[in-house]
Amino acid sequence: MELWAGRTRWQGIVAILAFGLLLLVGTSGAESGENPNLECLHYVAISCRAHSASITDFGGVGDGTTSNTQAFKAAVNYLSQYSSDGGAQLYVPPGRWLTGSFNLTTHFTLYLDKEAVLLGSQDESEWPVIDPLPSYGRGRDTEGGRYSSLIFGTNLTDVVITGANGTIDGQGDVWWQKFRSGQLNYTRPYLIELMFSSDIQISNLTLINSPSWNVHPVYSSNVVVQGLTILAPVTSPNTDGINPDSCTNTKIEDCYIVSGDDCVAVKSGWDEYGIAFGMPTKQLVIRRLTCISPDSAVIALGSEMSGGIQDVRAEDITAINSESGVRIKTAVGRGGFVKDIYVRDMKMSTMKWAFWMTGNYGSHPDNNYDPNAIPLIQNINYHNMVAENVTMAGRLEGISGDPFTGICISNVTIGLAQMPKKLQWNCTDIAGVSSSVTPRPCDLLEDQGPGEIAACNFPEDSLPIENMELKMCSYARRNL
């Protein structure tokens, strides 16, 4: 087996553009330019690696029919020895690489080249069953455990999953059929899930046909998700795009998502289990997102939000043919909070609702939830939005005796569909203000007059994740 070591000479994109790229590869230190059998691939990542290998070094076969589950497991296991010696990257070349679930390791990069396709196995025996998430208490589809995600990891540090827009195809149709017909014994797998981990990058990939959620960082921190194309039939069940769950310091940007469910769903646990676990999602940036989701939201907060959601900043969002733009979903029994939410510069076209909040979502894991666990919803800010072909401007429903407060909507123009609802704003159990909003909001959003609350308090400071530095990394691909 031949392994190639590499390192970048320069760090930072500006320096690289100014001075060029120099890469040392091979254990002898020979430059790739001196070896016609090597070609350097360059990519941007939070960390570069000193050691590299290809999945073919471990017996991988990219014919679309041979199982590569053991090859991926062997590759990660072998490369894990370098976690304390500069880390390692696993290269997946063009081909169709059938595989079941496999785990990643610390200080590790999984790189999918252009025209490389990971195919999720349709053999359930290649998907181990693992425990339900502690903040959920049970699986989302059924009681009990859940199938491990296609790409999985727990208690990891410094993990990069990236490529030259390579593809991960979950081949989810068989899973959707079993879900609809009630044939599943366990909850469906996701495409990518990393738990209890930090310093994560998931970027420059196409994800299609996930059995359920696509990207699920959970109980993690310092997470970057960027440059993803996520595609699923709009009728596919629960194919959420990106679901940050009980995570701190996360950035989601420059993604295109077509989904059968929410494009981005912000979560933090379910009823009494999420309350007991007590880990909120906070410090979340979402920007430059384009979404199509006819039956769900572009950005959903909840409904599993019992650990709390705080300080979410979304901007430059495009919504097309979606049920709602930003939706807050909660219920009696959830507990927790959704507060300090800021959305600005959003364009919406062909929507059922521009704004939707509900305190009556229901959907409990069991009958043991606390009916006195009332969620707190406050300081929700929407600014500078334009919408067209909208059936209803706003459906804002708080909880009786527990109104949603501190709602601010300003500088919003909503163009109505040819057959709109007669009542454009349906508001109950909420309190807030508005300014320069068309059509005129309900009386519970007291009109402050034009220009009075133009900013709706969008923060001007930066979150720590926005200052994370990226490096230009390389892999020496062997031309056979």
XYZ file of C-alpha atoms in Angstrom:
480
model
C 0.000 0.000 0.000
C 1.388 3.402 -1.006
C 0.453 6.430 1.049
C 1.182 9.982 -0.016
C 2.051 12.689 2.501
C 1.315 16.303 1.710
C 1.261 19.704 3.303
C 0.509 23.227 2.202
C 3.357 25.743 2.128
C 1.044 28.731 2.424
C -2.036 29.303 4.531
C -4.811 31.695 3.632
C -6.374 32.249 0.256
C -4.936 35.736 -0.225
C -1.381 34.543 0.238
C -1.977 31.625 -2.079
C -3.327 33.808 -4.861
C -0.417 36.192 -4.442
C 2.421 33.719 -4.338
C 1.042 30.516 -5.954
C 0.660 27.023 -4.657
C 3.537 24.859 -3.543
C 2.833 21.316 -2.430
C 5.223 18.715 -1.096
C 3.988 15.168 -1.654
C 5.322 11.682 -1.148
C 7.292 10.385 1.769
C 10.492 11.450 0.030
C 9.277 15.047 -0.354
C 9.279 15.127 -4.161
C 7.120 17.836 -5.744
C 4.215 16.614 -7.844
C 5.423 18.717 -10.762
C 8.441 16.417 -10.981
C 6.267 13.324 -11.273
C 3.995 13.100 -14.347
C 1.940 10.417 -12.601
C 0.742 12.867 -9.951
C -1.822 15.657 -10.186
C -2.574 18.061 -7.341
C -6.128 18.727 -6.288
C -6.663 21.863 -4.224
C -9.491 22.630 -1.807
C -10.256 24.994 1.049
C -10.686 23.545 4.526
C -10.422 24.316 8.214
C -7.392 21.983 8.409
C -4.963 20.335 6.003
C -3.567 16.829 6.430
C -0.059 15.392 6.412
C -1.058 11.911 5.195
C -3.348 10.703 2.415
C -4.691 7.550 0.844
C -7.278 6.488 -1.717
C -10.178 4.155 -1.046
C -8.736 1.951 -3.798
C -5.732 1.300 -1.549
C -8.104 -0.633 0.694
C -9.769 -2.709 -1.982
C -12.508 -0.254 -2.904
C -14.300 -0.948 -6.181
C -16.342 1.829 -7.773
C -18.607 -0.260 -9.995
C -21.880 0.607 -8.250
C -22.593 -2.990 -7.225
C -19.666 -4.133 -5.054
C -20.088 -3.289 -1.379
C -17.327 -1.005 -0.103
C -18.480 -0.852 3.511
C -15.522 -2.854 4.789
C -13.116 -0.887 2.582
C -14.265 2.415 4.070
C -14.084 1.025 7.598
C -10.589 -0.347 6.985
C -9.420 2.929 5.447
C -10.646 5.065 8.330
C -9.261 2.617 10.874
C -5.833 2.619 9.215
C -5.686 6.406 8.762
C -6.764 7.031 12.350
C -3.191 6.230 13.434
C -2.179 9.606 11.982
C -4.627 11.645 14.063
C -1.773 12.821 16.283
C 0.690 13.129 13.386
C -0.801 15.792 11.155
C -4.041 13.962 10.405
C -5.066 12.097 7.271
C -7.356 12.424 4.271
C -9.187 9.692 2.394
C -9.646 10.312 -1.311
C -12.630 8.877 -3.194
C -11.985 8.939 -6.979
C -14.592 9.066 -9.753
C -16.823 5.998 -9.686
C -19.942 4.678 -7.987
C -19.010 3.482 -4.513
C -21.739 1.413 -2.885
C -21.480 1.401 0.901
C -23.364 1.032 4.140
C -22.787 3.132 7.226
C -19.207 3.875 8.304
C -17.640 6.059 11.003
C -15.084 8.831 10.681
C -12.195 9.651 12.997
C -10.516 12.724 14.499
C -8.268 15.044 12.426
C -9.647 13.506 9.258
C -10.801 14.602 5.805
C -13.101 12.649 3.502
C -12.725 14.038 -0.041
C -15.059 13.089 -2.903
C -13.672 13.934 -6.314
C -15.791 15.173 -9.183
C -17.966 12.319 -10.519
C -17.392 10.312 -7.347
C -20.718 9.000 -6.031
C -21.244 7.346 -2.656
C -24.300 5.094 -2.960
C -26.165 4.202 0.212
C -26.612 0.452 0.445
C -30.157 -0.894 0.328
C -29.142 -3.838 2.507
C -30.360 -2.999 6.025
C -27.703 -5.262 7.538
C -25.109 -2.686 6.456
C -26.731 -0.038 8.645
C -26.028 -0.698 12.358
C -28.778 0.119 14.825
C -27.752 2.634 17.481
C -29.443 4.143 20.539
C -31.933 6.983 20.195
C -30.645 10.475 20.827
C -30.775 11.225 24.580
C -32.508 14.566 23.961
C -35.282 12.797 22.023
C -35.840 9.686 24.130
C -36.884 7.601 21.133
C -36.515 7.462 17.381
C -38.312 9.999 15.234
C -40.026 7.372 13.066
C -40.639 4.656 15.646
C -39.984 3.907 19.285
C -36.540 2.562 20.148
C -33.309 2.834 18.214
C -32.312 4.203 14.857
C -30.128 3.211 11.951
C -26.687 4.808 11.983
C -26.165 7.504 9.362
C -24.325 6.738 6.143
C -21.408 8.891 7.322
C -21.295 8.957 11.109
C -19.021 10.022 13.937
C -19.126 10.779 17.644
C -16.732 12.517 20.062
C -14.543 13.750 17.205
C -12.424 16.845 16.703
C -11.454 18.484 13.405
C -13.443 16.633 10.731
C -13.822 17.709 7.102
C -16.260 16.158 4.630
C -15.769 17.877 1.280
C -14.960 17.410 -2.385
C -15.095 18.730 -5.927
C -18.892 18.586 -5.816
C -18.897 14.811 -5.496
C -22.248 13.202 -4.744
C -23.713 11.270 -1.826
C -26.820 9.388 -2.969
C -28.819 7.824 -0.148
C -31.010 5.827 -2.559
C -33.843 6.704 -0.235
C -36.853 5.473 -2.198
C -36.870 2.052 -0.530
C -36.725 3.715 2.892
C -39.569 6.108 2.012
C -41.749 3.196 0.913
C -41.090 1.265 4.123
C -41.808 4.366 6.214
C -45.107 5.030 4.470
C -46.207 1.403 4.772
C -45.201 1.086 8.437
C -42.565 -1.594 7.757
C -39.702 0.041 9.652
C -38.520 -1.382 12.964
C -36.169 1.546 13.567
C -35.858 5.191 12.579
C -34.462 5.832 9.108
C -30.800 6.822 8.720
C -29.515 10.256 7.765
C -26.783 10.917 5.206
C -24.350 12.711 7.533
C -24.488 12.873 11.341
C -21.737 13.956 13.711
C -22.391 13.867 17.468
C -20.576 15.404 20.443
C -17.936 16.788 18.070
C -16.185 20.078 17.392
C -14.534 21.846 14.470
C -16.586 20.344 11.648
C -16.711 21.279 7.967
C -19.204 19.842 5.461
C -18.842 21.504 2.070
C -18.848 21.380 -1.730
C -20.937 18.255 -2.156
C -24.231 17.236 -3.739
C -26.525 15.232 -1.477
C -29.499 13.456 -3.041
C -32.277 11.075 -2.051
C -31.543 10.854 1.657
C -33.625 8.253 3.534
C -34.513 11.044 5.989
C -32.611 14.166 7.133
C -29.538 15.038 5.078
C -27.082 16.805 7.403
C -27.429 16.514 11.185
C -24.754 18.005 13.445
C -25.919 17.321 16.996
C -24.445 18.198 20.413
C -21.544 19.815 18.524
C -19.756 23.156 18.194
C -17.824 25.142 15.620
C -19.653 23.752 12.608
C -19.357 25.061 9.029
C -21.783 23.853 6.351
C -21.282 25.528 2.991
C -21.601 25.051 -0.726
C -24.009 22.102 -0.567
C -26.599 21.181 -3.168
C -29.282 19.076 -1.492
C -31.966 17.482 -3.655
C -34.921 15.241 -2.821
C -38.352 14.757 -4.385
C -40.674 17.345 -2.851
C -43.026 14.508 -1.886
C -40.354 12.517 -0.012
C -41.000 12.244 3.758
C -38.831 14.143 6.270
C -35.957 14.836 3.881
C -34.905 17.965 5.771
C -31.844 19.659 4.336
C -29.675 20.806 7.253
C -30.677 20.338 10.908
C -28.362 21.904 13.497
C -29.458 20.279 16.752
C -28.224 21.377 20.194
C -25.211 22.988 18.494
C -23.210 26.106 19.344
C -21.402 28.375 16.898
C -22.628 27.109 13.525
C -22.540 28.652 10.043
C -24.699 27.527 7.114
C -24.092 29.377 3.868
C -24.239 29.216 0.068
C -26.516 26.170 -0.163
C -29.250 25.214 -2.652
C -31.924 22.905 -1.256
C -34.956 21.201 -2.777
C -36.678 19.214 -0.067
C -39.718 17.246 0.972
C -39.515 18.928 4.379
C -37.852 21.949 5.989
C -34.753 23.202 4.205
C -33.101 24.204 7.482
C -34.654 22.970 10.731
C -33.143 24.291 13.956
C -33.681 21.861 16.848
C -32.670 21.093 20.449
C -34.540 18.076 21.770
C -38.067 16.808 22.283
C -40.286 17.568 25.272
C -39.168 16.139 28.650
C -36.053 14.570 27.100
C -34.841 17.831 25.584
C -35.625 19.709 28.796
C -33.607 17.220 30.859
C -30.693 17.196 28.408
C -30.699 20.989 28.419
C -28.427 21.778 25.468
C -29.637 24.708 23.340
C -28.799 25.600 19.770
C -27.267 29.069 19.816
C -24.997 31.345 17.800
C -26.245 30.201 14.391
C -25.608 32.040 11.115
C -27.633 31.197 7.991
C -26.973 33.138 4.802
C -27.177 32.973 1.009
C -29.602 30.073 1.021
C -31.955 29.200 -1.849
C -34.778 26.792 -1.051
C -37.740 25.054 -2.665
C -40.087 23.201 -0.301
C -43.759 23.254 -1.332
C -44.989 21.554 1.856
C -42.654 22.969 4.509
C -40.539 25.912 5.606
C -37.367 27.450 4.301
C -36.194 27.953 7.885
C -38.001 26.189 10.743
C -37.314 26.780 14.407
C -38.543 23.638 16.167
C -40.722 21.874 16.666
C -38.232 19.918 18.813
C -36.808 22.934 20.657
C -37.045 21.892 24.301
C -33.373 22.626 25.017
C -33.817 26.160 23.677
C -32.890 28.112 20.542
C -31.161 31.474 20.843
C -29.281 33.979 18.674
C -30.099 32.871 15.132
C -29.092 35.276 12.358
C -30.397 34.639 8.847
C -29.899 36.897 5.849
C -29.857 36.909 2.039
C -32.376 34.078 1.816
C -34.335 33.170 -1.342
C -37.516 31.120 -1.004
C -39.276 29.712 -4.069
C -42.511 27.721 -4.134
C -42.429 26.954 -0.417
C -45.108 26.644 2.223
C -43.614 29.301 4.517
C -40.536 31.466 4.776
C -39.651 31.367 8.462
C -41.734 29.156 10.745
C -41.635 28.804 14.523
C -43.116 25.487 15.674
C -43.741 24.648 19.317
C -46.403 23.384 21.707
C -47.434 23.023 25.329
C -45.118 20.405 26.815
C -42.052 21.556 24.871
C -40.705 23.955 27.455
C -37.493 25.626 26.373
C -37.353 28.887 24.447
C -36.959 30.468 21.023
C -35.548 33.946 21.406
C -33.273 36.513 19.790
C -34.081 35.528 16.201
C -33.053 37.923 13.424
C -33.949 37.617 9.740
C -33.302 40.210 7.056
C -32.973 40.558 3.269
C -35.268 37.706 2.289
C -36.977 37.238 -1.077
C -39.990 34.950 -1.383
C -41.927 33.836 -4.443
C -45.053 31.637 -4.553
C -45.683 31.029 -0.876
C -48.623 29.829 1.171
C -47.551 31.954 4.145
C -44.761 34.512 4.379
C -44.747 34.300 8.189
C -45.980 31.434 10.329
C -45.714 30.829 14.058
C -47.665 28.192 15.929
C -47.871 27.163 19.571
C -50.151 24.238 18.782
C -47.867 21.916 16.876
C -48.355 18.827 19.081
C -46.392 15.716 18.072
C -45.123 14.408 21.432
C -42.686 11.482 21.879
C -44.960 9.890 24.490
C -47.593 10.775 27.081
C -45.062 11.621 29.798
C -44.533 15.239 28.787
C -45.200 17.964 31.340
C -48.351 19.942 30.452
C -46.944 22.812 32.502
C -43.779 23.017 30.388
C -44.669 26.166 28.465
C -42.196 27.443 25.847
C -40.943 31.030 25.863
C -41.016 32.772 22.461
C -39.674 36.312 22.407
C -37.616 38.870 20.465
C -38.358 37.686 16.921
C -37.190 40.168 14.267
C -37.932 40.272 10.524
C -36.647 43.127 8.359
C -36.335 44.090 4.708
C -38.304 41.378 2.905
C -40.076 41.188 -0.443
C -42.567 38.512 -1.436
C -44.774 37.839 -4.440
C -47.612 35.456 -5.235
C -48.405 34.865 -1.547
C -51.703 33.312 -0.437
C -51.590 34.663 3.130
C -49.186 37.169 4.669
C -49.075 35.935 8.249
C -50.462 33.224 10.510
C -49.195 33.968 13.994
C -50.649 31.775 16.731
C -49.199 31.901 20.236
C -50.344 29.918 23.258
C -53.340 31.001 25.293
C -52.044 32.576 28.500
C -48.482 32.467 27.100
C -48.277 34.925 24.214
C -45.301 35.137 21.868
C -43.799 38.574 22.583
C -41.313 41.019 21.164
C -42.204 40.349 17.519
C -40.856 43.029 15.179
C -41.623 43.153 11.440
C -40.394 46.090 9.352
C -39.910 47.127 5.745
C -41.813 44.178 4.279
C -43.801 44.186 1.028
C -45.937 41.147 0.250
C -47.565 40.795 -3.169
C -50.652 38.608 -3.109
C -51.631 35.681 -5.296
C -54.552 35.918 -7.717
C -56.797 34.148 -5.204
C -55.491 35.199 -1.777
C -57.081 34.580 1.595
C -59.585 37.269 2.553
C -57.953 37.570 5.971
C -54.266 38.296 5.334
C -53.068 38.358 8.942
C -54.468 35.910 11.485
C -52.967 36.767 14.884
C -53.776 35.272 18.274
C -51.841 35.393 21.559
C -48.927 37.453 20.223
C -47.535 40.917 20.918
C -45.219 43.089 18.875
C -44.721 46.038 16.571
C -44.503 46.714 12.853
C -43.334 49.445 10.507
C -43.758 49.866 6.754
C -45.433 46.488 6.187
C -47.792 45.781 3.284
C -50.489 44.485 3.555
C -51.126 46.146 6.894
C -50.493 43.707 9.780
C -52.972 42.765 12.477
C -53.611 45.137 15.382
C -51.522 42.965 17.742
C -48.477 44.104 15.717
C -48.909 47.783 16.511
C -47.931 50.016 13.585
C -45.133 52.360 14.652
C -45.202 54.397 11.464
C -42.707 54.396 8.571
C -39.039 54.253 9.478
C -39.547 54.027 13.211
C -38.093 50.524 13.705
C -36.303 50.098 10.388
C -33.613 47.719 11.638
C -35.598 45.439 13.965
C -32.390 45.111 15.984
C -30.312 42.911 13.643
C -26.970 42.559 15.468
C -23.946 44.263 13.958
C -21.315 42.212 15.790
C -19.866 38.975 14.395
C -20.265 35.540 15.906
C -17.075 33.521 16.520
C -17.813 31.081 13.673
C -17.697 33.939 11.176
C -14.038 34.515 12.018
C -12.899 30.923 11.474
C -9.906 30.895 9.114
C -9.722 28.496 6.172
C -6.608 27.087 4.521
C -5.814 25.949 1.003
C -5.158 22.214 1.138
C -4.055 19.709 -1.497
C -4.155 16.072 -2.439
C -1.728 14.404 -4.828
C -3.908 12.294 -7.107
C -2.223 9.436 -8.895
C -2.915 9.331 -12.628
C -2.920 5.645 -13.570
